[in-house]
mmCIF file of C-alpha atoms in Angstrom:
data_model
loop_
_atom_site.group_PDB
_atom_site.id
_atom_site.type_symbol
_atom_site.label_atom_id
_atom_site.label_comp_id
_atom_site.label_asym_id
_atom_site.label_seq_id
_atom_site.Cartn_x
_atom_site.Cartn_y
_atom_site.Cartn_z
ATOM 1 C CA MET R 1 1.097 28.035 21.946
ATOM 2 C CA ASP R 2 4.730 27.143 21.315
ATOM 3 C CA SER R 3 5.079 24.088 23.535
ATOM 4 C CA PHE R 4 3.054 20.905 23.897
ATOM 5 C CA GLN R 5 3.263 17.786 26.028
ATOM 6 C CA PHE R 6 2.236 14.344 24.833
ATOM 7 C CA ASN R 7 2.028 11.004 26.589
ATOM 8 C CA ALA R 8 2.821 7.661 24.984
ATOM 9 C CA ILE R 9 -0.241 5.535 24.278
ATOM 10 C CA GLY R 10 1.930 2.417 24.193
ATOM 11 C CA TYR R 11 5.305 0.920 23.382
ATOM 12 C CA ILE R 12 6.631 -1.249 20.574
ATOM 13 C CA SER R 13 7.881 -4.790 21.084
ATOM 14 C CA SER R 14 10.257 -5.323 18.169
ATOM 15 C CA PRO R 15 12.814 -7.854 16.925
ATOM 16 C CA TYR R 16 15.228 -4.927 16.528
ATOM 17 C CA LYS R 17 16.956 -4.545 19.887
ATOM 18 C CA GLN R 18 19.524 -2.024 18.598
ATOM 19 C CA LYS R 19 19.493 0.654 15.905
ATOM 20 C CA PHE R 20 21.991 -1.328 13.857
ATOM 21 C CA ALA R 21 20.222 -3.461 11.205
ATOM 22 C CA ILE R 22 16.882 -1.625 11.301
ATOM 23 C CA PRO R 23 15.736 -1.080 7.681
ATOM 24 C CA ARG R 24 15.768 2.516 6.444
ATOM 25 C CA GLN R 25 12.011 2.551 5.845
ATOM 26 C CA PRO R 26 8.968 0.514 6.897
ATOM 27 C CA GLY R 27 7.633 -2.283 4.718
ATOM 28 C CA LEU R 28 11.022 -3.274 3.281
ATOM 29 C CA ILE R 29 11.113 -6.458 5.363
ATOM 30 C CA GLU R 30 7.614 -7.872 5.735
ATOM 31 C CA GLU R 31 8.871 -10.657 8.030
ATOM 32 C CA ALA R 32 9.772 -8.053 10.658
ATOM 33 C CA ARG R 33 6.943 -8.763 13.086
ATOM 34 C CA GLY R 34 6.277 -6.902 16.302
ATOM 35 C CA SER R 35 3.485 -5.530 18.405
ATOM 36 C CA LEU R 36 2.203 -2.358 19.980
ATOM 37 C CA ILE R 37 1.391 -2.893 23.648
ATOM 38 C CA LEU R 38 -1.086 -0.233 24.710
ATOM 39 C CA GLN R 39 -0.856 1.493 28.062
ATOM 40 C CA ALA R 40 -3.347 0.420 30.741
ATOM 41 C CA GLU R 41 -5.589 3.474 30.263
ATOM 42 C CA TYR R 42 -6.009 2.548 26.573
ATOM 43 C CA SER R 43 -6.552 -1.183 27.060
ATOM 44 C CA ASP R 44 -10.335 -1.170 26.551
ATOM 45 C CA GLU R 45 -11.307 -2.923 23.292
ATOM 46 C CA THR R 46 -13.614 -0.064 22.372
ATOM 47 C CA ILE R 47 -10.605 2.120 21.550
ATOM 48 C CA VAL R 48 -9.662 -0.151 18.630
ATOM 49 C CA ARG R 49 -13.183 -0.972 17.438
ATOM 50 C CA GLY R 50 -13.211 -0.912 13.624
ATOM 51 C CA LEU R 51 -9.428 -1.089 13.312
ATOM 52 C CA ASP R 52 -9.636 -4.580 11.806
ATOM 53 C CA SER R 53 -11.202 -3.159 8.646
ATOM 54 C CA PHE R 54 -7.890 -1.504 7.721
ATOM 55 C CA SER R 55 -4.870 -3.375 6.360
ATOM 56 C CA HIS R 56 -2.243 -0.774 7.308
ATOM 57 C CA LEU R 57 -1.744 1.842 10.001
ATOM 58 C CA TRP R 58 0.211 5.032 10.485
ATOM 59 C CA LEU R 59 2.190 5.105 13.726
ATOM 60 C CA VAL R 60 3.376 8.420 15.157
ATOM 61 C CA PHE R 61 6.400 7.680 17.323
ATOM 62 C CA VAL R 62 9.316 9.205 19.211
ATOM 63 C CA PHE R 63 12.984 8.688 18.331
ATOM 64 C CA HIS R 64 13.613 7.925 21.987
ATOM 65 C CA GLN R 65 17.245 6.830 21.719
ATOM 66 C CA THR R 66 18.417 9.983 19.954
ATOM 67 C CA ALA R 67 16.036 12.562 21.441
ATOM 68 C CA ASP R 68 18.642 13.758 23.956
ATOM 69 C CA LYS R 69 21.281 14.339 21.268
ATOM 70 C CA GLY R 70 19.658 17.456 19.878
ATOM 71 C CA TRP R 71 19.045 18.259 16.240
ATOM 72 C CA SER R 72 20.957 19.459 13.213
ATOM 73 C CA PRO R 73 19.781 21.652 10.316
ATOM 74 C CA MET R 74 21.912 19.594 7.899
ATOM 75 C CA VAL R 75 22.290 15.805 7.849
ATOM 76 C CA ARG R 76 24.016 13.156 5.711
ATOM 77 C CA PRO R 77 21.384 10.702 4.422
ATOM 78 C CA PRO R 78 22.667 7.100 4.279
ATOM 79 C CA ARG R 79 20.876 6.792 0.927
ATOM 80 C CA LEU R 80 23.450 9.210 -0.515
ATOM 81 C CA GLY R 81 26.368 7.253 0.900
ATOM 82 C CA GLY R 82 26.752 9.478 3.943
ATOM 83 C CA ASN R 83 28.672 12.059 1.895
ATOM 84 C CA ALA R 84 26.107 14.592 0.620
ATOM 85 C CA ARG R 85 24.354 16.987 2.987
ATOM 86 C CA LYS R 86 20.646 17.758 2.893
ATOM 87 C CA GLY R 87 18.415 19.930 5.048
ATOM 88 C CA VAL R 88 16.896 17.877 7.827
ATOM 89 C CA PHE R 89 13.373 18.684 6.598
ATOM 90 C CA ALA R 90 14.279 17.104 3.224
ATOM 91 C CA THR R 91 15.082 13.809 4.974
ATOM 92 C CA ARG R 92 13.663 11.346 7.470
ATOM 93 C CA ALA R 93 16.701 11.614 9.737
ATOM 94 C CA THR R 94 16.282 11.125 13.480
ATOM 95 C CA PHE R 95 18.005 14.369 14.536
ATOM 96 C CA ARG R 96 14.998 16.661 14.181
ATOM 97 C CA PRO R 97 13.826 19.762 16.107
ATOM 98 C CA ASN R 98 11.056 17.543 17.477
ATOM 99 C CA PRO R 99 12.175 13.872 17.534
ATOM 100 C CA ILE R 100 8.986 12.521 15.963
ATOM 101 C CA GLY R 101 8.695 9.917 13.223
ATOM 102 C CA LEU R 102 6.001 8.359 11.020
ATOM 103 C CA SER R 103 5.822 4.727 10.032
ATOM 104 C CA VAL R 104 3.335 2.767 7.917
ATOM 105 C CA VAL R 105 2.961 -0.794 9.197
ATOM 106 C CA LYS R 106 0.748 -3.741 8.338
ATOM 107 C CA PHE R 107 -2.031 -4.540 10.780
ATOM 108 C CA GLU R 108 -1.977 -8.219 11.785
ATOM 109 C CA GLY R 109 -4.696 -8.379 14.415
ATOM 110 C CA ILE R 110 -5.528 -7.596 18.025
ATOM 111 C CA GLU R 111 -4.686 -9.782 20.990
ATOM 112 C CA ARG R 112 -5.627 -9.683 24.667
ATOM 113 C CA LYS R 113 -3.118 -10.987 27.223
ATOM 114 C CA LYS R 114 -4.597 -10.611 30.696
ATOM 115 C CA ASP R 115 -4.832 -6.852 31.243
ATOM 116 C CA LYS R 116 -2.808 -5.936 28.128
ATOM 117 C CA LEU R 117 -4.302 -4.996 24.765
ATOM 118 C CA ILE R 118 -1.837 -5.737 21.971
ATOM 119 C CA ILE R 119 -1.919 -4.695 18.312
ATOM 120 C CA LYS R 120 0.066 -7.127 16.183
ATOM 121 C CA LEU R 121 2.082 -5.646 13.313
ATOM 122 C CA SER R 122 4.461 -6.584 10.511
ATOM 123 C CA GLY R 123 6.821 -4.754 8.181
ATOM 124 C CA ILE R 124 8.015 -2.627 11.084
ATOM 125 C CA ASP R 125 11.146 -0.473 11.158
ATOM 126 C CA LEU R 126 10.976 0.466 14.841
ATOM 127 C CA LEU R 127 13.388 -0.106 17.685
ATOM 128 C CA ASP R 128 12.249 -2.218 20.623
ATOM 129 C CA GLY R 129 10.681 0.038 23.255
ATOM 130 C CA THR R 130 9.771 2.843 20.844
ATOM 131 C CA PRO R 131 7.068 5.088 22.398
ATOM 132 C CA ILE R 132 3.964 5.492 20.217
ATOM 133 C CA LEU R 133 2.048 8.777 20.379
ATOM 134 C CA ASP R 134 -0.842 7.979 18.064
ATOM 135 C CA ILE R 135 -2.354 5.520 15.581
ATOM 136 C CA LYS R 136 -4.169 6.521 12.407
ATOM 137 C CA PRO R 137 -5.629 4.320 9.659
ATOM 138 C CA TYR R 138 -3.745 4.288 6.358
ATOM 139 C CA LEU R 139 -6.031 5.453 3.540
ATOM 140 C CA PRO R 140 -4.747 4.459 0.075
ATOM 141 C CA TYR R 141 -6.846 7.007 -1.821
ATOM 142 C CA ALA R 142 -5.332 9.870 0.193
ATOM 143 C CA ASP R 143 -1.974 8.530 1.359
ATOM 144 C CA SER R 144 -0.719 6.852 -1.840
ATOM 145 C CA LEU R 145 -0.106 9.439 -4.557
ATOM 146 C CA ALA R 146 1.010 7.819 -7.805
ATOM 147 C CA ASN R 147 2.599 10.932 -9.324
ATOM 148 C CA ALA R 148 4.396 12.199 -6.221
ATOM 149 C CA ALA R 149 8.078 13.143 -6.590
ATOM 150 C CA SER R 150 10.480 11.362 -4.227
ATOM 151 C CA GLY R 151 13.642 13.420 -4.563
ATOM 152 C CA PHE R 152 16.839 11.450 -3.994
ATOM 153 C CA ALA R 153 14.853 8.426 -2.710
ATOM 154 C CA ASP R 154 12.727 7.703 -5.769
ATOM 155 C CA THR R 155 13.066 3.903 -5.604
ATOM 156 C CA ALA R 156 13.357 1.307 -2.860
ATOM 157 C CA PRO R 157 16.991 0.767 -1.818
ATOM 158 C CA GLU R 158 18.639 -2.273 -3.366
ATOM 159 C CA THR R 159 22.030 -3.888 -2.950
ATOM 160 C CA ALA R 160 23.836 -6.729 -4.660
ATOM 161 C CA MET R 161 24.531 -8.412 -1.319
ATOM 162 C CA GLN R 162 24.237 -12.197 -1.227
ATOM 163 C CA VAL R 163 23.600 -14.174 1.951
ATOM 164 C CA SER R 164 24.579 -17.698 2.947
ATOM 165 C CA PHE R 165 24.280 -19.633 6.206
ATOM 166 C CA SER R 166 26.652 -22.021 7.933
ATOM 167 C CA GLU R 167 25.418 -25.496 8.832
ATOM 168 C CA GLN R 168 25.025 -24.440 12.488
ATOM 169 C CA ALA R 169 23.058 -21.310 11.588
ATOM 170 C CA THR R 170 20.773 -23.189 9.182
ATOM 171 C CA LEU R 171 20.116 -25.939 11.715
ATOM 172 C CA PHE R 172 19.371 -23.393 14.445
ATOM 173 C CA CYS R 173 16.780 -21.627 12.270
ATOM 174 C CA GLN R 174 15.134 -24.939 11.407
ATOM 175 C CA GLN R 175 15.015 -26.239 14.976
ATOM 176 C CA GLN R 176 13.696 -23.149 16.757
ATOM 177 C CA GLN R 177 9.915 -23.036 16.730
ATOM 178 C CA GLN R 178 9.068 -19.491 17.818
ATOM 179 C CA TYR R 179 9.799 -17.642 14.565
ATOM 180 C CA PRO R 180 9.030 -19.707 11.428
ATOM 181 C CA ASP R 181 10.438 -17.012 9.123
ATOM 182 C CA LEU R 182 13.657 -16.452 11.093
ATOM 183 C CA GLN R 183 16.080 -17.467 8.340
ATOM 184 C CA VAL R 184 14.260 -15.422 5.689
ATOM 185 C CA PHE R 185 14.094 -12.488 8.102
ATOM 186 C CA ILE R 186 17.852 -12.575 8.774
ATOM 187 C CA GLU R 187 18.570 -12.909 5.058
ATOM 188 C CA LYS R 188 16.480 -9.855 4.168
ATOM 189 C CA VAL R 189 18.052 -7.792 6.964
ATOM 190 C CA LEU R 190 21.536 -8.581 5.661
ATOM 191 C CA LYS R 191 20.595 -7.965 2.035
ATOM 192 C CA GLN R 192 19.846 -4.389 3.113
ATOM 193 C CA ASP R 193 23.550 -4.147 4.042
ATOM 194 C CA PRO R 194 23.121 -2.473 7.452
ATOM 195 C CA ARG R 195 26.795 -1.502 7.757
ATOM 196 C CA PRO R 196 27.727 2.184 8.123
ATOM 197 C CA SER R 197 28.610 3.748 4.774
ATOM 198 C CA TYR R 198 32.299 4.191 5.606
ATOM 199 C CA LYS R 199 32.706 0.481 6.345
ATOM 200 C CA LYS R 200 31.288 -0.506 2.972
ATOM 201 C CA LEU R 201 34.418 0.898 1.355
ATOM 202 C CA ARG R 202 36.761 -1.404 3.268
ATOM 203 C CA SER R 203 38.298 -4.410 1.564
ATOM 204 C CA GLY R 204 38.877 -7.835 3.073
ATOM 205 C CA GLU R 205 36.684 -9.880 5.358
ATOM 206 C CA GLN R 206 34.824 -8.061 8.138
ATOM 207 C CA GLN R 207 33.083 -9.607 11.135
ATOM 208 C CA TYR R 208 29.826 -8.333 12.609
ATOM 209 C CA GLY R 209 27.227 -9.199 15.201
ATOM 210 C CA MET R 210 23.672 -8.083 15.889
ATOM 211 C CA THR R 211 20.689 -8.921 18.058
ATOM 212 C CA LEU R 212 17.364 -9.866 16.486
ATOM 213 C CA TYR R 213 14.551 -10.984 18.767
ATOM 214 C CA HIS R 214 16.479 -12.676 21.611
ATOM 215 C CA TYR R 215 19.193 -14.146 19.388
ATOM 216 C CA ASN R 216 22.810 -13.141 18.870
ATOM 217 C CA ILE R 217 23.674 -13.416 15.178
ATOM 218 C CA LYS R 218 27.238 -13.344 13.885
ATOM 219 C CA TRP R 219 28.260 -13.033 10.266
ATOM 220 C CA THR R 220 31.131 -12.072 8.009
ATOM 221 C CA VAL R 221 31.164 -9.770 5.006
ATOM 222 C CA ASN R 222 33.560 -10.248 2.121
ATOM 223 C CA GLY R 223 32.860 -8.051 -0.878
ATOM 224 C CA GLU R 224 29.162 -8.471 -1.625
ATOM 225 C CA HIS R 225 28.764 -11.720 0.271
ATOM 226 C CA ASN R 226 27.343 -12.080 3.778
ATOM 227 C CA HIS R 227 27.905 -15.396 5.527
ATOM 228 C CA VAL R 228 26.002 -16.089 8.743
ATOM 229 C CA THR R 229 28.389 -18.098 10.894
ATOM 230 C CA GLU R 230 26.605 -18.499 14.253
ATOM 231 C CA ILE R 231 23.226 -17.954 15.909
ATOM 232 C CA HIS R 232 22.830 -18.343 19.652
ATOM 233 C CA PRO R 233 20.142 -17.440 22.200
ATOM 234 C CA LEU R 234 21.048 -14.521 24.410
ATOM 235 C CA PRO R 235 21.819 -15.440 28.054
#
């Protein structure tokens, strides 16, 4: 059997509405909260019975926004500055023969909203609308190997980026009630320095914008300093 067909068991609701600003790996920003909304045929509570005894879950998902772009045997990992090439199987790049990814997320509970069964998550690195193919419990004794080699990604990515907020941006974060950790969330996203590698080499002030949750966030970058200038609800 050389070909298989799978159906999504559900879809992710995520604060990341675009690929830009998504952290490179799960768990890097614990304030990134989202949910997995299960399809109707999987909305019976029996399907998740016992899930609340696990703290973390594996999600098997589809890179749905890049699936139609094909794959490449060699890619340029952002971790290496976008300059060095590695075989795609030595990376977690999206352009794979089968556009499937794995993500470890923190389990935050189960919620019922009318006919929808929702699994609440945090520490996610998934784009809004990501199709999920399967869920598996994370088992520390088997999945966390202390002596494993990590190649060119042997430590969590760090930058020297600093983040500040304008008076308007600070006030907006304080006054909105829906996301108590919004300011911390934005700060951690920007400390990851989500800019493409080639733009990090540019000098002078640069202006950027991104969408998180249903907010439009604008900021400037000057050297290693991010300054959030405005936050506004999307129309």
